[in-house]
Amino acid sequence: MKDTYTCSSVQKAASNGDLMVPSGGSFTRPRRFSGTPDFDARDAMPSEDIDMIVNEHGETLTLSHTSETSLAQTPRDLWDLLHEEAPGTDQHILAGSQAAEDFRSTDVSRAFDLLRTRLRQTVKQHGWTNIAVASPTAGCGNTFTAANLAASLARVPSSRTVLMDFNMRAPGLARTLDMKVPHSGGSLRDFLEGDIAISDFLVRTGDTLAVGLNERHEQDAAEILQDPATARSLAAMREALRPDIVLYDMPPLLGHDDTSAFLPQLDGVLLVSDGTQTMARHLAECERMLDGQVPLLGVILNRARASSIPRY
């Protein structure tokens, strides 16, 4: 799959211990417990493998793998246990506003549906999951594209899509979706380093879409993305949630080395170009950067002239 798409300007495995553990409807399971009494208690009982959970009252409990509530019996699929948050009404992308309903009938929305179907066919054929949405330079409509593609994917019944804001230098997905970043856990950095649980970072906007939002700016983003802890955290997330596709809203390829640092974690890249500012040399340079690293799945032309949009 390597095509050019057009839209207008309206813009594995981690151990059981790394996953969130359900308990009475509330759950959390960060990997690190340094400094907590429960951590010492576990070390004091080497003969029994135990794990910790946090119930709805904030109380920390321990479970033995040999008990009736053994973690081995815990369902591995934890998608439905994510907290659900409704997007705001001041957005036109996700269901819940009149603007979103109106947007569904536009040529732009239909273009994203076409891209969605081609992408689903490609990832299924190759067994891929991790797809980045990137651009050569800033201001090409990267977040707009990632959010609309995720929304289109989420409209497929019984599907699962995870959308992650990985532009740590200029996060903008929460603003695009008119959603508040959850403050119960921490930042994207905390999640990737394993200091907070999956359930404290990701939220569902419905039955088929989960989002990882961020608002903290990180100047050492490239170093974070190359940290082995990042790969482990994302593997744990995929094992726990079993998504069909994980979309990563990435920073510009030619601005910093953040996206380049993350290429080993990806199965494919969708490149967003801007009809008003992207030049051929920008696309050529991006292709050279991706060559031999990860497949370039297609180029999405944003802010195209109306005359370039085919009518059917």
PDB file of C-alpha atoms in Angstrom:
ATOM      1  CA  MET A   1       0.000   0.000   0.000  1.00  0.00           C
ATOM      2  CA  LYS A   2       1.651   3.210  -1.160  1.00  0.00           C
ATOM      3  CA  ASP A   3      -0.774   5.794  -2.441  1.00  0.00           C
ATOM      4  CA  THR A   4      -1.502   9.497  -2.273  1.00  0.00           C
ATOM      5  CA  TYR A   5      -4.692  10.546  -0.496  1.00  0.00           C
ATOM      6  CA  THR A   6      -6.303  13.968  -0.616  1.00  0.00           C
ATOM      7  CA  CYS A   7      -8.252  15.937   1.993  1.00  0.00           C
ATOM      8  CA  SER A   8      -9.129  19.606   2.338  1.00  0.00           C
ATOM      9  CA  SER A   9      -7.970  22.165   4.858  1.00  0.00           C
ATOM     10  CA  VAL A  10     -10.861  21.767   7.333  1.00  0.00           C
ATOM     11  CA  GLN A  11      -8.967  19.870   9.490  1.00  0.00           C
ATOM     12  CA  LYS A  12       4.867  -8.951  23.392  1.00  0.00           C
ATOM     13  CA  ALA A  13       4.977  -9.487  25.614  1.00  0.00           C
ATOM     14  CA  ALA A  14       5.062  -8.336  29.173  1.00  0.00           C
ATOM     15  CA  SER A  15       4.598 -10.450  32.262  1.00  0.00           C
ATOM     16  CA  ASN A  16       1.389 -10.519  34.286  1.00  0.00           C
ATOM     17  CA  GLY A  17       3.085  -8.216  36.724  1.00  0.00           C
ATOM     18  CA  ASP A  18       3.343  -5.449  34.137  1.00  0.00           C
ATOM     19  CA  LEU A  19      -0.371  -5.276  33.400  1.00  0.00           C
ATOM     20  CA  MET A  20      -3.242  -3.603  35.150  1.00  0.00           C
ATOM     21  CA  VAL A  21      -5.074  -5.968  37.452  1.00  0.00           C
ATOM     22  CA  PRO A  22      -8.865  -5.665  37.819  1.00  0.00           C
ATOM     23  CA  SER A  23     -10.318  -5.587  41.313  1.00  0.00           C
ATOM     24  CA  GLY A  24     -13.889  -4.646  41.959  1.00  0.00           C
ATOM     25  CA  GLY A  25     -14.068  -2.395  38.946  1.00  0.00           C
ATOM     26  CA  SER A  26     -10.923  -0.418  39.750  1.00  0.00           C
ATOM     27  CA  PHE A  27      -7.415  -1.300  38.773  1.00  0.00           C
ATOM     28  CA  THR A  28      -3.870  -0.065  38.525  1.00  0.00           C
ATOM     29  CA  ARG A  29      -0.534  -1.812  38.220  1.00  0.00           C
ATOM     30  CA  PRO A  30       2.618   0.222  37.654  1.00  0.00           C
ATOM     31  CA  ARG A  31       5.787  -1.788  37.292  1.00  0.00           C
ATOM     32  CA  ARG A  32       7.793   0.087  39.874  1.00  0.00           C
ATOM     33  CA  PHE A  33       6.965   0.039  43.585  1.00  0.00           C
ATOM     34  CA  SER A  34      10.182   1.352  45.070  1.00  0.00           C
ATOM     35  CA  GLY A  35       9.649   2.911  48.487  1.00  0.00           C
ATOM     36  CA  THR A  36       6.247   1.355  49.185  1.00  0.00           C
ATOM     37  CA  PRO A  37       5.586  -0.982  52.130  1.00  0.00           C
ATOM     38  CA  ASP A  38       4.022  -3.546  49.814  1.00  0.00           C
ATOM     39  CA  PHE A  39       7.241  -3.813  47.852  1.00  0.00           C
ATOM     40  CA  ASP A  40       9.110  -4.805  51.021  1.00  0.00           C
ATOM     41  CA  ALA A  41       6.357  -7.242  51.947  1.00  0.00           C
ATOM     42  CA  ARG A  42       6.731  -9.006  48.633  1.00  0.00           C
ATOM     43  CA  ASP A  43      10.471  -9.312  49.095  1.00  0.00           C
ATOM     44  CA  ALA A  44       9.871 -10.777  52.525  1.00  0.00           C
ATOM     45  CA  MET A  45       7.795 -13.624  51.077  1.00  0.00           C
ATOM     46  CA  PRO A  46       9.974 -15.214  48.368  1.00  0.00           C
ATOM     47  CA  SER A  47       8.162 -18.518  48.584  1.00  0.00           C
ATOM     48  CA  GLU A  48       4.948 -17.010  47.204  1.00  0.00           C
ATOM     49  CA  ASP A  49       4.612 -15.014  44.001  1.00  0.00           C
ATOM     50  CA  ILE A  50       2.276 -12.136  44.781  1.00  0.00           C
ATOM     51  CA  ASP A  51       1.031  -9.042  42.967  1.00  0.00           C
ATOM     52  CA  MET A  52      -0.482  -5.812  44.150  1.00  0.00           C
ATOM     53  CA  ILE A  53      -3.750  -4.180  43.172  1.00  0.00           C
ATOM     54  CA  VAL A  54      -5.433  -0.918  44.141  1.00  0.00           C
ATOM     55  CA  ASN A  55      -9.147  -1.059  44.783  1.00  0.00           C
ATOM     56  CA  GLU A  56     -11.722   1.667  44.254  1.00  0.00           C
ATOM     57  CA  HIS A  57     -11.014   3.106  47.707  1.00  0.00           C
ATOM     58  CA  GLY A  58      -7.319   3.573  46.980  1.00  0.00           C
ATOM     59  CA  GLU A  59      -6.318   0.693  49.247  1.00  0.00           C
ATOM     60  CA  THR A  60      -3.327  -1.395  48.206  1.00  0.00           C
ATOM     61  CA  LEU A  61      -3.942  -5.144  48.399  1.00  0.00           C
ATOM     62  CA  THR A  62      -1.878  -8.206  47.557  1.00  0.00           C
ATOM     63  CA  LEU A  63      -2.919 -11.318  45.671  1.00  0.00           C
ATOM     64  CA  SER A  64      -1.172 -14.652  45.704  1.00  0.00           C
ATOM     65  CA  HIS A  65      -0.898 -16.533  42.430  1.00  0.00           C
ATOM     66  CA  THR A  66      -1.913 -19.660  44.361  1.00  0.00           C
ATOM     67  CA  SER A  67      -5.183 -18.208  45.638  1.00  0.00           C
ATOM     68  CA  GLU A  68      -8.597 -18.554  44.038  1.00  0.00           C
ATOM     69  CA  THR A  69      -8.195 -15.034  42.681  1.00  0.00           C
ATOM     70  CA  SER A  70      -4.940 -15.980  41.018  1.00  0.00           C
ATOM     71  CA  LEU A  71      -3.673 -13.559  38.393  1.00  0.00           C
ATOM     72  CA  ALA A  72      -3.244 -16.561  36.135  1.00  0.00           C
ATOM     73  CA  GLN A  73      -7.041 -16.703  36.044  1.00  0.00           C
ATOM     74  CA  THR A  74      -7.411 -12.987  35.340  1.00  0.00           C
ATOM     75  CA  PRO A  75      -8.686 -12.340  31.803  1.00  0.00           C
ATOM     76  CA  ARG A  76      -5.855 -11.081  29.684  1.00  0.00           C
ATOM     77  CA  ASP A  77      -8.164  -8.825  27.676  1.00  0.00           C
ATOM     78  CA  LEU A  78      -8.564  -5.639  29.710  1.00  0.00           C
ATOM     79  CA  TRP A  79      -9.993  -3.290  27.087  1.00  0.00           C
ATOM     80  CA  ASP A  80     -13.435  -2.991  28.675  1.00  0.00           C
ATOM     81  CA  LEU A  81     -11.903  -2.050  32.011  1.00  0.00           C
ATOM     82  CA  LEU A  82     -10.440   1.221  30.759  1.00  0.00           C
ATOM     83  CA  HIS A  83     -12.194   4.281  32.122  1.00  0.00           C
ATOM     84  CA  GLU A  84     -14.427   5.963  29.552  1.00  0.00           C
ATOM     85  CA  GLU A  85     -14.306   9.704  28.898  1.00  0.00           C
ATOM     86  CA  ALA A  86     -16.548  11.545  26.465  1.00  0.00           C
ATOM     87  CA  PRO A  87     -14.917  13.956  24.012  1.00  0.00           C
ATOM     88  CA  GLY A  88     -15.965  17.583  24.193  1.00  0.00           C
ATOM     89  CA  THR A  89     -18.622  19.140  21.997  1.00  0.00           C
ATOM     90  CA  ASP A  90     -16.198  21.714  20.567  1.00  0.00           C
ATOM     91  CA  GLN A  91     -14.739  19.231  18.107  1.00  0.00           C
ATOM     92  CA  HIS A  92     -15.933  17.716  14.843  1.00  0.00           C
ATOM     93  CA  ILE A  93     -14.016  14.445  14.814  1.00  0.00           C
ATOM     94  CA  LEU A  94     -15.528  12.052  17.357  1.00  0.00           C
ATOM     95  CA  ALA A  95     -19.221  11.381  17.865  1.00  0.00           C
ATOM     96  CA  GLY A  96     -20.891  13.544  20.467  1.00  0.00           C
ATOM     97  CA  SER A  97     -21.338  16.888  18.741  1.00  0.00           C
ATOM     98  CA  GLN A  98     -23.444  18.237  15.906  1.00  0.00           C
ATOM     99  CA  ALA A  99     -20.250  19.282  14.147  1.00  0.00           C
ATOM    100  CA  ALA A 100     -19.138  15.653  14.106  1.00  0.00           C
ATOM    101  CA  GLU A 101     -22.422  14.559  12.584  1.00  0.00           C
ATOM    102  CA  ASP A 102     -22.178  17.230   9.895  1.00  0.00           C
ATOM    103  CA  PHE A 103     -18.554  16.371   9.158  1.00  0.00           C
ATOM    104  CA  ARG A 104     -19.466  12.753   8.379  1.00  0.00           C
ATOM    105  CA  SER A 105     -21.162  13.844   5.146  1.00  0.00           C
ATOM    106  CA  THR A 106     -18.159  15.746   3.766  1.00  0.00           C
ATOM    107  CA  ASP A 107     -15.669  14.700   1.085  1.00  0.00           C
ATOM    108  CA  VAL A 108     -12.908  14.902   3.689  1.00  0.00           C
ATOM    109  CA  SER A 109     -14.583  12.337   5.924  1.00  0.00           C
ATOM    110  CA  ARG A 110     -15.118  10.016   2.956  1.00  0.00           C
ATOM    111  CA  ALA A 111     -11.437  10.358   2.057  1.00  0.00           C
ATOM    112  CA  PHE A 112     -10.491   9.220   5.558  1.00  0.00           C
ATOM    113  CA  ASP A 113     -12.873   6.260   5.259  1.00  0.00           C
ATOM    114  CA  LEU A 114     -11.143   5.214   2.057  1.00  0.00           C
ATOM    115  CA  LEU A 115      -7.753   5.502   3.729  1.00  0.00           C
ATOM    116  CA  ARG A 116      -9.053   3.553   6.727  1.00  0.00           C
ATOM    117  CA  THR A 117     -10.181   0.602   4.633  1.00  0.00           C
ATOM    118  CA  ARG A 118      -6.929   0.436   2.671  1.00  0.00           C
ATOM    119  CA  LEU A 119      -4.932   0.628   5.895  1.00  0.00           C
ATOM    120  CA  ARG A 120      -6.953  -2.102   7.589  1.00  0.00           C
ATOM    121  CA  GLN A 121      -6.458  -4.398   4.612  1.00  0.00           C
ATOM    122  CA  THR A 122      -2.719  -3.752   4.577  1.00  0.00           C
ATOM    123  CA  VAL A 123      -2.071  -4.282   8.284  1.00  0.00           C
ATOM    124  CA  LYS A 124      -4.178  -7.425   8.308  1.00  0.00           C
ATOM    125  CA  GLN A 125      -2.294  -8.825   5.328  1.00  0.00           C
ATOM    126  CA  HIS A 126       1.098  -8.248   6.952  1.00  0.00           C
ATOM    127  CA  GLY A 127       0.169  -8.797  10.589  1.00  0.00           C
ATOM    128  CA  TRP A 128       1.080  -5.212  11.486  1.00  0.00           C
ATOM    129  CA  THR A 129      -0.150  -3.119  14.424  1.00  0.00           C
ATOM    130  CA  ASN A 130       2.014  -0.033  14.989  1.00  0.00           C
ATOM    131  CA  ILE A 131       1.445   2.751  12.469  1.00  0.00           C
ATOM    132  CA  ALA A 132       2.869   6.259  12.704  1.00  0.00           C
ATOM    133  CA  VAL A 133       1.299   9.376  11.243  1.00  0.00           C
ATOM    134  CA  ALA A 134       4.140  11.804  10.575  1.00  0.00           C
ATOM    135  CA  SER A 135       4.930  14.823   8.415  1.00  0.00           C
ATOM    136  CA  PRO A 136       8.082  16.368   6.976  1.00  0.00           C
ATOM    137  CA  THR A 137       7.696  19.696   8.799  1.00  0.00           C
ATOM    138  CA  ALA A 138       5.443  21.274  11.401  1.00  0.00           C
ATOM    139  CA  GLY A 139       2.023  22.614  10.485  1.00  0.00           C
ATOM    140  CA  CYS A 140       1.081  19.979   7.898  1.00  0.00           C
ATOM    141  CA  GLY A 141      -2.036  18.825   9.744  1.00  0.00           C
ATOM    142  CA  ASN A 142      -0.481  15.757  11.329  1.00  0.00           C
ATOM    143  CA  THR A 143      -2.673  15.648  14.443  1.00  0.00           C
ATOM    144  CA  PHE A 144      -5.795  16.487  12.435  1.00  0.00           C
ATOM    145  CA  THR A 145      -5.026  13.534  10.151  1.00  0.00           C
ATOM    146  CA  ALA A 146      -4.200  11.083  12.947  1.00  0.00           C
ATOM    147  CA  ALA A 147      -7.359  11.972  14.880  1.00  0.00           C
ATOM    148  CA  ASN A 148      -9.667  11.703  11.867  1.00  0.00           C
ATOM    149  CA  LEU A 149      -8.112   8.426  10.750  1.00  0.00           C
ATOM    150  CA  ALA A 150      -8.517   7.015  14.262  1.00  0.00           C
ATOM    151  CA  ALA A 151     -12.140   8.139  14.350  1.00  0.00           C
ATOM    152  CA  SER A 152     -12.788   6.487  11.001  1.00  0.00           C
ATOM    153  CA  LEU A 153     -11.127   3.261  12.142  1.00  0.00           C
ATOM    154  CA  ALA A 154     -13.187   3.324  15.333  1.00  0.00           C
ATOM    155  CA  ARG A 155     -16.425   3.345  13.345  1.00  0.00           C
ATOM    156  CA  VAL A 156     -15.740  -0.238  12.246  1.00  0.00           C
ATOM    157  CA  PRO A 157     -17.833  -2.467  14.560  1.00  0.00           C
ATOM    158  CA  SER A 158     -15.942  -4.767  16.931  1.00  0.00           C
ATOM    159  CA  SER A 159     -12.642  -3.133  16.050  1.00  0.00           C
ATOM    160  CA  ARG A 160     -10.091  -1.655  18.449  1.00  0.00           C
ATOM    161  CA  THR A 161      -7.918   1.358  17.770  1.00  0.00           C
ATOM    162  CA  VAL A 162      -5.488   3.070  20.129  1.00  0.00           C
ATOM    163  CA  LEU A 163      -4.444   6.643  19.323  1.00  0.00           C
ATOM    164  CA  MET A 164      -1.321   7.936  21.082  1.00  0.00           C
ATOM    165  CA  ASP A 165      -0.045  11.521  21.211  1.00  0.00           C
ATOM    166  CA  PHE A 166       3.685  10.975  20.702  1.00  0.00           C
ATOM    167  CA  ASN A 167       4.558  14.544  19.749  1.00  0.00           C
ATOM    168  CA  MET A 168       6.161  15.235  23.098  1.00  0.00           C
ATOM    169  CA  ARG A 169       7.634  18.569  22.033  1.00  0.00           C
ATOM    170  CA  ALA A 170       4.250  19.982  21.002  1.00  0.00           C
ATOM    171  CA  PRO A 171       1.377  17.727  22.153  1.00  0.00           C
ATOM    172  CA  GLY A 172      -1.938  18.720  20.641  1.00  0.00           C
ATOM    173  CA  LEU A 173      -4.254  15.729  20.487  1.00  0.00           C
ATOM    174  CA  ALA A 174      -6.177  16.646  23.647  1.00  0.00           C
ATOM    175  CA  ARG A 175      -6.964  20.062  22.193  1.00  0.00           C
ATOM    176  CA  THR A 176      -8.000  18.575  18.854  1.00  0.00           C
ATOM    177  CA  LEU A 177     -10.421  16.161  20.532  1.00  0.00           C
ATOM    178  CA  ASP A 178     -11.508  18.732  23.135  1.00  0.00           C
ATOM    179  CA  MET A 179     -10.608  16.337  25.940  1.00  0.00           C
ATOM    180  CA  LYS A 180      -8.903  16.886  29.269  1.00  0.00           C
ATOM    181  CA  VAL A 181      -5.715  15.004  29.997  1.00  0.00           C
ATOM    182  CA  PRO A 182      -6.360  12.624  32.938  1.00  0.00           C
ATOM    183  CA  HIS A 183      -4.478  13.811  36.003  1.00  0.00           C
ATOM    184  CA  SER A 184      -4.952  10.678  38.093  1.00  0.00           C
ATOM    185  CA  GLY A 185      -1.805   9.096  36.744  1.00  0.00           C
ATOM    186  CA  GLY A 186       0.881  11.184  35.096  1.00  0.00           C
ATOM    187  CA  SER A 187       2.441  12.180  31.812  1.00  0.00           C
ATOM    188  CA  LEU A 188       3.307  10.166  28.735  1.00  0.00           C
ATOM    189  CA  ARG A 189       6.878  10.055  29.987  1.00  0.00           C
ATOM    190  CA  ASP A 190       5.741   8.456  33.250  1.00  0.00           C
ATOM    191  CA  PHE A 191       3.743   5.855  31.339  1.00  0.00           C
ATOM    192  CA  LEU A 192       6.582   4.978  28.979  1.00  0.00           C
ATOM    193  CA  GLU A 193       9.068   4.699  31.830  1.00  0.00           C
ATOM    194  CA  GLY A 194       6.753   2.278  33.601  1.00  0.00           C
ATOM    195  CA  ASP A 195       5.958   4.487  36.590  1.00  0.00           C
ATOM    196  CA  ILE A 196       2.179   4.509  36.088  1.00  0.00           C
ATOM    197  CA  ALA A 197      -0.257   1.873  34.969  1.00  0.00           C
ATOM    198  CA  ILE A 198      -1.957   1.573  31.607  1.00  0.00           C
ATOM    199  CA  SER A 199      -5.278   2.290  33.295  1.00  0.00           C
ATOM    200  CA  ASP A 200      -3.964   5.554  34.720  1.00  0.00           C
ATOM    201  CA  PHE A 201      -2.934   6.872  31.327  1.00  0.00           C
ATOM    202  CA  LEU A 202      -5.238   5.620  28.577  1.00  0.00           C
ATOM    203  CA  VAL A 203      -8.981   6.260  28.431  1.00  0.00           C
ATOM    204  CA  ARG A 204     -11.680   5.025  26.072  1.00  0.00           C
ATOM    205  CA  THR A 205     -13.879   7.408  24.118  1.00  0.00           C
ATOM    206  CA  GLY A 206     -16.233   4.564  23.236  1.00  0.00           C
ATOM    207  CA  ASP A 207     -16.277   0.830  22.614  1.00  0.00           C
ATOM    208  CA  THR A 208     -13.715   0.887  19.814  1.00  0.00           C
ATOM    209  CA  LEU A 209     -11.263   3.733  20.502  1.00  0.00           C
ATOM    210  CA  ALA A 210      -8.788   4.403  23.307  1.00  0.00           C
ATOM    211  CA  VAL A 211      -6.557   7.460  23.471  1.00  0.00           C
ATOM    212  CA  GLY A 212      -3.314   8.291  25.237  1.00  0.00           C
ATOM    213  CA  LEU A 213      -3.233  12.048  25.790  1.00  0.00           C
ATOM    214  CA  ASN A 214      -0.365  14.225  26.943  1.00  0.00           C
ATOM    215  CA  GLU A 215       0.180  17.878  27.777  1.00  0.00           C
ATOM    216  CA  ARG A 216       3.731  17.937  29.129  1.00  0.00           C
ATOM    217  CA  HIS A 217       6.485  19.137  26.807  1.00  0.00           C
ATOM    218  CA  GLU A 218       9.699  17.078  26.803  1.00  0.00           C
ATOM    219  CA  GLN A 219      12.957  18.389  25.384  1.00  0.00           C
ATOM    220  CA  ASP A 220      14.611  14.958  25.583  1.00  0.00           C
ATOM    221  CA  ALA A 221      11.841  13.227  23.634  1.00  0.00           C
ATOM    222  CA  ALA A 222      14.240  11.317  21.368  1.00  0.00           C
ATOM    223  CA  GLU A 223      16.014   9.818  24.365  1.00  0.00           C
ATOM    224  CA  ILE A 224      12.701   8.759  25.921  1.00  0.00           C
ATOM    225  CA  LEU A 225      11.611   7.048  22.711  1.00  0.00           C
ATOM    226  CA  GLN A 226      14.881   5.088  22.524  1.00  0.00           C
ATOM    227  CA  ASP A 227      14.702   3.941  26.148  1.00  0.00           C
ATOM    228  CA  PRO A 228      14.138   0.142  26.328  1.00  0.00           C
ATOM    229  CA  ALA A 229      11.467   0.857  28.951  1.00  0.00           C
ATOM    230  CA  THR A 230       9.376   2.487  26.205  1.00  0.00           C
ATOM    231  CA  ALA A 231       9.337  -0.706  24.138  1.00  0.00           C
ATOM    232  CA  ARG A 232       8.384  -2.738  27.221  1.00  0.00           C
ATOM    233  CA  SER A 233       5.551  -0.391  28.184  1.00  0.00           C
ATOM    234  CA  LEU A 234       4.077  -0.416  24.689  1.00  0.00           C
ATOM    235  CA  ALA A 235       4.335  -4.204  24.499  1.00  0.00           C
ATOM    236  CA  ALA A 236       2.452  -4.428  27.785  1.00  0.00           C
ATOM    237  CA  MET A 237      -0.206  -2.072  26.461  1.00  0.00           C
ATOM    238  CA  ARG A 238      -0.731  -4.128  23.314  1.00  0.00           C
ATOM    239  CA  GLU A 239      -0.939  -7.347  25.314  1.00  0.00           C
ATOM    240  CA  ALA A 240      -3.465  -5.886  27.723  1.00  0.00           C
ATOM    241  CA  LEU A 241      -5.708  -4.123  25.206  1.00  0.00           C
ATOM    242  CA  ARG A 242      -5.280  -6.241  22.054  1.00  0.00           C
ATOM    243  CA  PRO A 243      -5.802  -3.403  19.575  1.00  0.00           C
ATOM    244  CA  ASP A 244      -6.129  -3.985  15.854  1.00  0.00           C
ATOM    245  CA  ILE A 245      -4.127  -0.826  15.142  1.00  0.00           C
ATOM    246  CA  VAL A 246      -2.115   1.570  17.283  1.00  0.00           C
ATOM    247  CA  LEU A 247      -1.779   4.998  15.666  1.00  0.00           C
ATOM    248  CA  TYR A 248       1.049   7.230  16.829  1.00  0.00           C
ATOM    249  CA  ASP A 249       0.743  10.962  16.203  1.00  0.00           C
ATOM    250  CA  MET A 250       4.443  11.715  15.717  1.00  0.00           C
ATOM    251  CA  PRO A 251       6.470  14.941  15.504  1.00  0.00           C
ATOM    252  CA  PRO A 252       7.861  16.148  12.153  1.00  0.00           C
ATOM    253  CA  LEU A 253      10.510  13.904  10.641  1.00  0.00           C
ATOM    254  CA  LEU A 254      12.792  16.736   9.587  1.00  0.00           C
ATOM    255  CA  GLY A 255      12.563  18.807  12.761  1.00  0.00           C
ATOM    256  CA  HIS A 256      14.211  16.580  15.375  1.00  0.00           C
ATOM    257  CA  ASP A 257      15.323  12.963  15.616  1.00  0.00           C
ATOM    258  CA  ASP A 258      12.316  11.928  17.743  1.00  0.00           C
ATOM    259  CA  THR A 259      10.460  10.058  15.000  1.00  0.00           C
ATOM    260  CA  SER A 260      13.680   8.569  13.625  1.00  0.00           C
ATOM    261  CA  ALA A 261      14.445   7.240  17.103  1.00  0.00           C
ATOM    262  CA  PHE A 262      11.065   5.504  17.218  1.00  0.00           C
ATOM    263  CA  LEU A 263      11.228   3.858  13.775  1.00  0.00           C
ATOM    264  CA  PRO A 264      12.359   0.436  15.134  1.00  0.00           C
ATOM    265  CA  GLN A 265       9.050   0.215  17.029  1.00  0.00           C
ATOM    266  CA  LEU A 266       6.906   0.824  13.945  1.00  0.00           C
ATOM    267  CA  ASP A 267       5.400  -1.374  11.236  1.00  0.00           C
ATOM    268  CA  GLY A 268       4.642   1.447   8.825  1.00  0.00           C
ATOM    269  CA  VAL A 269       4.461   5.214   8.360  1.00  0.00           C
ATOM    270  CA  LEU A 270       1.809   7.408   6.777  1.00  0.00           C
ATOM    271  CA  LEU A 271       3.315  10.711   5.674  1.00  0.00           C
ATOM    272  CA  VAL A 272       1.196  13.878   5.741  1.00  0.00           C
ATOM    273  CA  SER A 273       2.147  16.593   3.268  1.00  0.00           C
ATOM    274  CA  ASP A 274       0.725  20.112   3.061  1.00  0.00           C
ATOM    275  CA  GLY A 275      -0.341  21.349  -0.344  1.00  0.00           C
ATOM    276  CA  THR A 276       0.627  24.894   0.626  1.00  0.00           C
ATOM    277  CA  GLN A 277       4.095  24.315   2.097  1.00  0.00           C
ATOM    278  CA  THR A 278       5.502  20.802   1.557  1.00  0.00           C
ATOM    279  CA  MET A 279       8.090  20.622  -1.220  1.00  0.00           C
ATOM    280  CA  ALA A 280       9.208  17.649  -3.279  1.00  0.00           C
ATOM    281  CA  ARG A 281      12.620  17.735  -1.611  1.00  0.00           C
ATOM    282  CA  HIS A 282      10.939  17.389   1.796  1.00  0.00           C
ATOM    283  CA  LEU A 283       9.176  14.203   0.721  1.00  0.00           C
ATOM    284  CA  ALA A 284      12.325  12.847  -0.923  1.00  0.00           C
ATOM    285  CA  GLU A 285      14.334  13.422   2.255  1.00  0.00           C
ATOM    286  CA  CYS A 286      11.694  11.671   4.359  1.00  0.00           C
ATOM    287  CA  GLU A 287      11.704   8.708   1.978  1.00  0.00           C
ATOM    288  CA  ARG A 288      15.485   8.455   2.344  1.00  0.00           C
ATOM    289  CA  MET A 289      15.167   8.472   6.130  1.00  0.00           C
ATOM    290  CA  LEU A 290      12.567   5.707   6.066  1.00  0.00           C
ATOM    291  CA  ASP A 291      14.272   3.584   3.408  1.00  0.00           C
ATOM    292  CA  GLY A 292      15.444   0.322   4.921  1.00  0.00           C
ATOM    293  CA  GLN A 293      13.919   1.230   8.287  1.00  0.00           C
ATOM    294  CA  VAL A 294      10.138   0.975   7.953  1.00  0.00           C
ATOM    295  CA  PRO A 295       7.689   0.886   5.014  1.00  0.00           C
ATOM    296  CA  LEU A 296       6.224   4.163   3.786  1.00  0.00           C
ATOM    297  CA  LEU A 297       2.569   3.222   3.394  1.00  0.00           C
ATOM    298  CA  GLY A 298       1.385   6.335   1.626  1.00  0.00           C
ATOM    299  CA  VAL A 299       1.441  10.108   1.350  1.00  0.00           C
ATOM    300  CA  ILE A 300      -1.640  12.027   2.472  1.00  0.00           C
ATOM    301  CA  LEU A 301      -2.068  15.389   0.775  1.00  0.00           C
ATOM    302  CA  ASN A 302      -3.644  17.905   3.151  1.00  0.00           C
ATOM    303  CA  ARG A 303      -4.902  21.371   2.209  1.00  0.00           C
ATOM    304  CA  ALA A 304      -5.143  20.398  -1.422  1.00  0.00           C
ATOM    305  CA  ARG A 305      -6.676  22.715  -3.975  1.00  0.00           C
ATOM    306  CA  ALA A 306     -10.334  21.925  -4.569  1.00  0.00           C
ATOM    307  CA  SER A 307      -9.605  21.287  -8.254  1.00  0.00           C
ATOM    308  CA  SER A 308      -7.350  18.371  -7.302  1.00  0.00           C
ATOM    309  CA  ILE A 309     -10.096  16.481  -5.430  1.00  0.00           C
ATOM    310  CA  PRO A 310     -11.823  13.974  -7.714  1.00  0.00           C
ATOM    311  CA  ARG A 311     -15.613  13.887  -7.802  1.00  0.00           C
ATOM    312  CA  TYR A 312     -17.619  10.716  -8.175  1.00  0.00           C
TER     313      TYR A 312
END
